[in-house]
Short mmCIF file of C-alpha atoms and ligand atoms in Angstrom, two decimals:
data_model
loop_
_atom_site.label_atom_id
_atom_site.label_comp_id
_atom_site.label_asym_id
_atom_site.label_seq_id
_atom_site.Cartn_x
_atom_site.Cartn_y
_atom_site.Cartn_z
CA UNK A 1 0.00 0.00 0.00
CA UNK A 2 1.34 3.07 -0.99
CA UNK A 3 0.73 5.93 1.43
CA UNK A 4 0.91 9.63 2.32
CA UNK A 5 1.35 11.08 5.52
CA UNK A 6 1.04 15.26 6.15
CA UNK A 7 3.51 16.15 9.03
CA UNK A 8 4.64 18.90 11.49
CA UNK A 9 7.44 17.95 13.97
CA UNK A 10 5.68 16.12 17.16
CA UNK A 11 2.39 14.11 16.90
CA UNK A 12 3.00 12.80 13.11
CA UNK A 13 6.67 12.24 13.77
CA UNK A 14 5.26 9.73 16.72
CA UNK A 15 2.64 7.93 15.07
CA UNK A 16 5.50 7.60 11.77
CA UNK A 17 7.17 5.44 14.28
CA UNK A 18 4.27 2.62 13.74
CA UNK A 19 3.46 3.39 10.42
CA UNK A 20 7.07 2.86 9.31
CA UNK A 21 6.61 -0.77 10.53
CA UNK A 22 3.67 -1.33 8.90
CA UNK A 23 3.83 0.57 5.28
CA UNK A 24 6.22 -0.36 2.90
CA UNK A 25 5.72 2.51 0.74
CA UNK A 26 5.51 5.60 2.61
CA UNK A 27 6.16 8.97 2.09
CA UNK A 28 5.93 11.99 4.24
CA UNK A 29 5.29 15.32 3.14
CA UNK A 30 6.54 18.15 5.69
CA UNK A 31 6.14 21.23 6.51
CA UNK A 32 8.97 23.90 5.89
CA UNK A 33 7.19 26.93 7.45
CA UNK A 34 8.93 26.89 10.47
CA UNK A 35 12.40 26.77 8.68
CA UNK A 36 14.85 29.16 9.86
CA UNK A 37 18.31 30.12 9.36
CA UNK A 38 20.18 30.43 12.98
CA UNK A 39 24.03 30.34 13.12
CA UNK A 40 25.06 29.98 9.14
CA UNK A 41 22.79 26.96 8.73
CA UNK A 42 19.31 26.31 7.86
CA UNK A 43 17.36 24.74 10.63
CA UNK A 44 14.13 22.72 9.35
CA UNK A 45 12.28 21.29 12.65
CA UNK A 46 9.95 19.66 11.24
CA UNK A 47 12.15 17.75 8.74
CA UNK A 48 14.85 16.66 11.21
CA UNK A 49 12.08 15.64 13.56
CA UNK A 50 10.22 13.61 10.63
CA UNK A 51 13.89 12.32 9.64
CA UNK A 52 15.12 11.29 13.20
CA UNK A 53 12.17 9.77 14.55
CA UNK A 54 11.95 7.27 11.74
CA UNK A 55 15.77 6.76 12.49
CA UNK A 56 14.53 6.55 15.82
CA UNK A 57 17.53 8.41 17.24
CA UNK A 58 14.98 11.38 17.82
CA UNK A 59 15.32 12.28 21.91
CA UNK A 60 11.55 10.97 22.79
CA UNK A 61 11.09 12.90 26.05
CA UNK A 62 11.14 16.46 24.46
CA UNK A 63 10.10 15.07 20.68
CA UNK A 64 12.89 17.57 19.20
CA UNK A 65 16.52 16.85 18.92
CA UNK A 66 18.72 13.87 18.75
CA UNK A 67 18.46 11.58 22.07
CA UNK A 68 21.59 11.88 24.12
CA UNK A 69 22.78 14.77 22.88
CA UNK A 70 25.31 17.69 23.83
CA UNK A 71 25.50 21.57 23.93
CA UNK A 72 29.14 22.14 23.95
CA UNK A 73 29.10 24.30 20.76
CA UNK A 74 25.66 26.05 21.65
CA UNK A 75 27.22 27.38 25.54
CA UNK A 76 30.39 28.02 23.55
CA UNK A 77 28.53 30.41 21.33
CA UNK A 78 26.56 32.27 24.15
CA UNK A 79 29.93 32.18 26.05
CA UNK A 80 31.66 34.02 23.21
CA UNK A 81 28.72 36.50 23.34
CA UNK A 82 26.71 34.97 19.73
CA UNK A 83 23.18 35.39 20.87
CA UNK A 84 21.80 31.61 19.58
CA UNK A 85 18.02 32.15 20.90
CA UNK A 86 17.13 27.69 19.88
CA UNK A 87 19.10 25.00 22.04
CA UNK A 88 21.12 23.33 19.44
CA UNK A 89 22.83 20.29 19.89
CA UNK A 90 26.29 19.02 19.01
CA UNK A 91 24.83 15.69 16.79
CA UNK A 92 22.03 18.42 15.49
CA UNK A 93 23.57 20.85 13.99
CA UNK A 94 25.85 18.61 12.16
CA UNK A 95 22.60 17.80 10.18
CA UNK A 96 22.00 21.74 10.23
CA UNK A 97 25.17 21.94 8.03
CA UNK A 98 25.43 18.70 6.11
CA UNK A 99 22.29 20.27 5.03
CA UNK A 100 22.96 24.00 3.99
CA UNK A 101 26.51 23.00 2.73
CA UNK A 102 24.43 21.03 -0.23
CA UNK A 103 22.01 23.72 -0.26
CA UNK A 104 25.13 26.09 -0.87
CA UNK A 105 26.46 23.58 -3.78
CA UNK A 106 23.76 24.17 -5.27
CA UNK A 107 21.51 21.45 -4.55
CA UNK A 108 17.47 21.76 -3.98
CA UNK A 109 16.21 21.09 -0.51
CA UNK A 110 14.21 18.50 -2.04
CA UNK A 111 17.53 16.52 -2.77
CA UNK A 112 19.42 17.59 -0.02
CA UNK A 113 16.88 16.25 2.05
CA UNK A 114 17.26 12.65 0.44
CA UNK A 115 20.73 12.50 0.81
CA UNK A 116 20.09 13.16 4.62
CA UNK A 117 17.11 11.06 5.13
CA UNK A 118 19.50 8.10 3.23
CA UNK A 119 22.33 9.10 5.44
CA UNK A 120 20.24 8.30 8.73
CA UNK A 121 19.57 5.00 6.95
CA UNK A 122 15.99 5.98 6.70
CA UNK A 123 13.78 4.05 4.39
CA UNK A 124 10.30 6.29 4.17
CA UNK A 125 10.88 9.17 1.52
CA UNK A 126 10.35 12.67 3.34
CA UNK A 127 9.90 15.52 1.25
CA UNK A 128 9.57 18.86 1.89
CA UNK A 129 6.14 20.31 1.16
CA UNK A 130 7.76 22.69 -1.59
CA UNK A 131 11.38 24.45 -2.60
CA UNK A 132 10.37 28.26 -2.20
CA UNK A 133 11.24 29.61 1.92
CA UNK A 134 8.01 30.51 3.63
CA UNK A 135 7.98 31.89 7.05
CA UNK A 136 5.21 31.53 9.85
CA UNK A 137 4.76 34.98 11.47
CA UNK A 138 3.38 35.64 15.11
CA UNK A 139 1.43 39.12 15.02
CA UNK A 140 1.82 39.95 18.58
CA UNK A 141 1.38 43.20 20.25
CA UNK A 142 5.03 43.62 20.68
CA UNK A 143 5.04 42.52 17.07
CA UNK A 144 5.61 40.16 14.32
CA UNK A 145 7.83 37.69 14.77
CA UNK A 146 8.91 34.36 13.07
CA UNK A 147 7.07 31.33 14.55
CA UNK A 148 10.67 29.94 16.19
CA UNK A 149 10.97 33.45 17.86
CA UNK A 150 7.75 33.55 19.40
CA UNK A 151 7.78 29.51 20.65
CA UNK A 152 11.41 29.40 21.81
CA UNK A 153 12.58 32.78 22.30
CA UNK A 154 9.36 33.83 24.07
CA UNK A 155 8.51 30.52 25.13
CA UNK A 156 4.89 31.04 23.37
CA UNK A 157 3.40 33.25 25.68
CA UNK A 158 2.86 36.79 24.11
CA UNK A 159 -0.82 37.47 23.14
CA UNK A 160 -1.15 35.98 19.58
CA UNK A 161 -3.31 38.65 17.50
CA UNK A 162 -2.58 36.73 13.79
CA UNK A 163 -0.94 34.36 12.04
CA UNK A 164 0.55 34.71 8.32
CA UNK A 165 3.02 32.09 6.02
CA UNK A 166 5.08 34.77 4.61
CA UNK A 167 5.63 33.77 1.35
CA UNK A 168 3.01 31.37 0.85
CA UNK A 169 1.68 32.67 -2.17
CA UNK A 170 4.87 31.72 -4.36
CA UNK A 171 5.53 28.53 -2.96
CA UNK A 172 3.94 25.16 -5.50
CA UNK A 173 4.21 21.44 -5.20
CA UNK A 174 7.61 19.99 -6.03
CA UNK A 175 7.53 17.24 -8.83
CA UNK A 176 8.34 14.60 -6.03
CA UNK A 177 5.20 15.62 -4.09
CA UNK A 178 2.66 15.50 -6.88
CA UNK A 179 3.57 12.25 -7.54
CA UNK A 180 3.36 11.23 -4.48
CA UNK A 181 -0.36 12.65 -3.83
CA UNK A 182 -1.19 11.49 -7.29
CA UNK A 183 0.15 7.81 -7.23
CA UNK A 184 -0.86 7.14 -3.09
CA UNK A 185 -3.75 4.68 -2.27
CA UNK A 186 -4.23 7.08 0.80
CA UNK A 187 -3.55 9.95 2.71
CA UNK A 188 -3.05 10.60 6.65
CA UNK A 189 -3.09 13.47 8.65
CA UNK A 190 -1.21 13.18 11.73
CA UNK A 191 -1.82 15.05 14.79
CA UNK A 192 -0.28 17.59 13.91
CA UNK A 193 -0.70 21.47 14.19
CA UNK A 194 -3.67 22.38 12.19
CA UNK A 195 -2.78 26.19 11.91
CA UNK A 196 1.17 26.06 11.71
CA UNK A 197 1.72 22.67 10.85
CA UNK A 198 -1.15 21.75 8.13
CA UNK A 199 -2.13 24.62 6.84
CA UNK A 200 1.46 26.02 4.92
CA UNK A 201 1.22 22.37 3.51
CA UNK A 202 -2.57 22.53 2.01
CA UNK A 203 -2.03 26.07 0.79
CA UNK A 204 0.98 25.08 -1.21
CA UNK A 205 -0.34 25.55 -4.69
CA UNK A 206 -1.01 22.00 -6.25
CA UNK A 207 -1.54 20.21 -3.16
CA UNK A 208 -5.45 20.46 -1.77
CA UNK A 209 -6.77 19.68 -5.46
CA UNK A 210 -4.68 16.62 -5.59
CA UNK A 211 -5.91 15.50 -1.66
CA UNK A 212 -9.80 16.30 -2.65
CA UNK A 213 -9.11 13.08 -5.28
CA UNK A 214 -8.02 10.60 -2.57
CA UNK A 215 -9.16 8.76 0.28
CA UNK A 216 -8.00 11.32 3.62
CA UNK A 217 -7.55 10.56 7.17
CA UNK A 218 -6.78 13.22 10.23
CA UNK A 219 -6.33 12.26 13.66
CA UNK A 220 -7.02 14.88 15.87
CA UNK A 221 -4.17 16.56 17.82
CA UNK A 222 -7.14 17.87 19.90
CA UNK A 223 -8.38 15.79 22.59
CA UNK A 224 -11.68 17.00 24.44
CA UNK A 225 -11.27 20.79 24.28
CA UNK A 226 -7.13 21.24 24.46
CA UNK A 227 -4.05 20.22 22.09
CA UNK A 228 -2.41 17.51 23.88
CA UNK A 229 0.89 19.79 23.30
CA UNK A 230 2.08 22.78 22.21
CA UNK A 231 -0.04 26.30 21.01
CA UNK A 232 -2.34 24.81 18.75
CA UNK A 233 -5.19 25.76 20.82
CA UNK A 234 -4.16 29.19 20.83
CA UNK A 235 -4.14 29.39 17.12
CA UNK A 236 -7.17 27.55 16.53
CA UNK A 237 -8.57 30.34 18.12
CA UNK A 238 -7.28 33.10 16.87
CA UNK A 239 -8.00 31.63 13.25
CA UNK A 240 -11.85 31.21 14.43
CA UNK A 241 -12.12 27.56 14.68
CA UNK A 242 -13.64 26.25 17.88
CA UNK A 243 -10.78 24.31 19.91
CA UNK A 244 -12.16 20.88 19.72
CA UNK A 245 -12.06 17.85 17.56
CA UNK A 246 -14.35 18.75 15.38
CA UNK A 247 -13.24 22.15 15.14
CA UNK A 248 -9.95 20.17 13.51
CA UNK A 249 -12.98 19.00 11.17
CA UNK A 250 -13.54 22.29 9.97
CA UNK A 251 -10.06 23.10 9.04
CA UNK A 252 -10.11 20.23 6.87
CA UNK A 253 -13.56 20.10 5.76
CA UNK A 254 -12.96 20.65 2.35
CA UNK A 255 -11.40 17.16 1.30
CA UNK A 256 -11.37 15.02 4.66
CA UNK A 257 -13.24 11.90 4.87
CA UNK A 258 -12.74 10.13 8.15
CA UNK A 259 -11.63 12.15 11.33
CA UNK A 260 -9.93 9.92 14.46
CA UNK A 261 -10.81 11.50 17.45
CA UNK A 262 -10.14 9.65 20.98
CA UNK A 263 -11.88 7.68 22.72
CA UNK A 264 -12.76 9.76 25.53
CA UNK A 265 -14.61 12.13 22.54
CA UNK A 266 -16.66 9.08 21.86
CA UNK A 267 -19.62 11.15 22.14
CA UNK A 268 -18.49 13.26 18.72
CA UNK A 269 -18.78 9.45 16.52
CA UNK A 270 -21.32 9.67 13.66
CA UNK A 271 -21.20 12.26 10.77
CA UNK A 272 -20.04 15.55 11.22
CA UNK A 273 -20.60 17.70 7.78
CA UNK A 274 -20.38 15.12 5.75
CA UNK A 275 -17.01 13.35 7.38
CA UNK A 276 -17.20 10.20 9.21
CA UNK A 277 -16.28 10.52 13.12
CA UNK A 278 -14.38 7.44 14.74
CA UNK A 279 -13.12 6.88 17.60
CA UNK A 280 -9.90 4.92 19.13
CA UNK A 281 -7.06 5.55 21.66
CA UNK A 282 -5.17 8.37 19.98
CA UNK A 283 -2.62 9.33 22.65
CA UNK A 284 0.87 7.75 22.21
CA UNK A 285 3.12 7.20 25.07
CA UNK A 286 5.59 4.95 23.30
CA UNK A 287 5.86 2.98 19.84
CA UNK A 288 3.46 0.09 21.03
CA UNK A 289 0.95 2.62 21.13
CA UNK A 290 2.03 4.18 17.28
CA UNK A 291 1.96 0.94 16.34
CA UNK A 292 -1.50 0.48 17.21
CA UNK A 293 -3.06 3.97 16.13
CA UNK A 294 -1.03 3.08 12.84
CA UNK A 295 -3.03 -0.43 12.35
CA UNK A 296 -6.04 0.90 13.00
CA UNK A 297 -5.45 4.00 10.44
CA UNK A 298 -4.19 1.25 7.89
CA UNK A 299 -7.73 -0.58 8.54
CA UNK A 300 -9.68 2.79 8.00
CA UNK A 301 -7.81 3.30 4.59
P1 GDP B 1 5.03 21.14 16.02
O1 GDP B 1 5.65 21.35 14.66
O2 GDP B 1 6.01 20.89 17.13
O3 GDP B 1 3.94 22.11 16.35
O4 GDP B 1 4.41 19.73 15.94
P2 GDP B 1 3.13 19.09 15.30
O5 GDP B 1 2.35 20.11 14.60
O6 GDP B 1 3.48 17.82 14.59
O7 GDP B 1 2.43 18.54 16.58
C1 GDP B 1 1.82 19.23 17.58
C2 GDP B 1 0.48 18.60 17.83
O8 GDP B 1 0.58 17.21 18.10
C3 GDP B 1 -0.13 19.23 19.04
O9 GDP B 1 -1.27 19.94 18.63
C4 GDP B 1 -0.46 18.06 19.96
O10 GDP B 1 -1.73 18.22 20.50
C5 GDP B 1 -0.39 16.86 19.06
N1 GDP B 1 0.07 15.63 19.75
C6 GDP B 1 1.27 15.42 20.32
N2 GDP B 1 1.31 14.16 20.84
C7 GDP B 1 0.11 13.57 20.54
C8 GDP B 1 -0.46 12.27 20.81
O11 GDP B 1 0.17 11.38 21.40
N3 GDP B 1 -1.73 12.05 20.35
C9 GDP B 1 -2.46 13.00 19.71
N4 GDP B 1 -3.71 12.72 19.30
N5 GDP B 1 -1.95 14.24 19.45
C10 GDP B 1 -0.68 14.51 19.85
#
């Protein structure tokens, strides 16, 4: 079975950690919104996430970085007075610049990407959602700020006002990933992000047509009436969706056919505008529990 899976960097990069056991020909598509230059290199979370959870070297406790590793060159930077606002690690940021040294050769981010994905002995495809730089931006009322900025920097808490993918409107689906939309029994939406995770991907020009022709599955990164991590609640509502499961519907309503809410939202099961509403255990503590979600998404598909 040949399937598609939309990703940001935490829920989807868990629940890849089943699939990858389960799907012999998979392919992620990620989201590059949150990329960011920092230090000489170009920093793609969700990529690296998507790439070192499937190499399962990703550090499982905080779902971002590679397990075990150091800060030597980070405190060494700070020490020498170079303000570096992320924590990067030692074994990180050598992925940081095997990456932007091919980018500098000349090489897309597409391919550079492979190479790196191959390198970690990874056997999934990952592709980046599309080659042009787009840029989540915070309004806030101290200001705009890049996504990383406001998350890290200001550890998410400033009042969020908006939310805009600078450069959005250039940015069109790579040859890679309209082949893989076009040729894939199935798509899946991990928990993911709806606002900063999702959303860049499905307004990447070429992409929602191509999803409106196949089968589509989201789980819900919102269980009851709160993300089980991270500020997607916060966006949901500043974008004017209600911060629920089905509220997740509605950003997807246009081409979705089954949600996966949990089972303590058992009470949402039926038909919600059209798109079925099932139910199962959706939060993952470790792989036995991706493995599980991943069976039962392979079932629905
Ligand atoms: P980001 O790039 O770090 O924002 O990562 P993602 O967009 O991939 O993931 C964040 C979303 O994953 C959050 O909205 C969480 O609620 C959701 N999430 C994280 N762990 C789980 C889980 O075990 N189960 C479910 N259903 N959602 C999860």
């Amino acid at each position: 079975m040949k399937i598609v899976v939309l990703s940001g960097g935490t829920g989807t990069p868990k629940l890849l950690q089943g699939l990858k056991e389960l799907v012999d020909d998979l392919t992620v598509i990620v989201n590059t919104a949150e990329d960011i230059w920092i230090s000489g290199n170009k920093i793609c979370p969700d990529i690296d996430s998507v790439i070192y959870a499937l190499a399962e070297i990703i550090d499982d406790e905080k779902w971002w970085g590679v397990k075990g590793d150091t800060f030597k060159t980070h405190e060494q930077l700070k020490r020498l007075g170079f303000d570096e606002f992320m924590m990067i690690g030692d074994l990180d940021r050598a992925t940081h610049i095997f990456r932007s040294e091919l980018l500098r050769q000349g090489y897309t981010l597409t391919e550079a990407t492979k190479k790196l994905k191959n390198a970690f002995g990874v056997k999934a495809e990952v592709l980046p959602m599309c080659e042009e730089e787009v840029a989540t931006i915070i309004v806030t009322p101290q200001g705009e700020m890049h996504f990383q900025e406001f998350w890290v920097k200001h550890k998410g808490k400033p009042e969020v006002l908006d939310i805009y993918f600078k450069g959005i409107e250039n940015a069109k689906a790579t040859y890679d990933v309209i082949e893989a939309l076009e040729e894939c029994d199935g798509v899946i939406i991990g928990p993911s992000n709806p606002i900063t995770s999702i959303i860049p991907i499905l307004l990447v020009r070429g992409v929602k047509e191509r999803l409106k022709q196949k089968k589509v599955i989201a789980v819900s990164p919102i269980v009851g009436n709160r993300p089980v991590s991270g500020p997607a609640g916060k966006f949901m509502r500043v974008k004017g969706y209600d911060v629920s499961p089905l509220g997740v519907a509605d950003v997807y309503a246009d081409f979705l056919d089954v949600l996966v809410v949990d089972n303590s939202d058992v009470n949402l099961v039926g038909n919600y505008k059209g798109i079925e509403v099932v139910a199962t255990d959706t939060i993952m503590k470790d792989k036995e529990d991706a493995k599980r979600l991943s069976e039962f998404l392979i079932e629905l598909l």
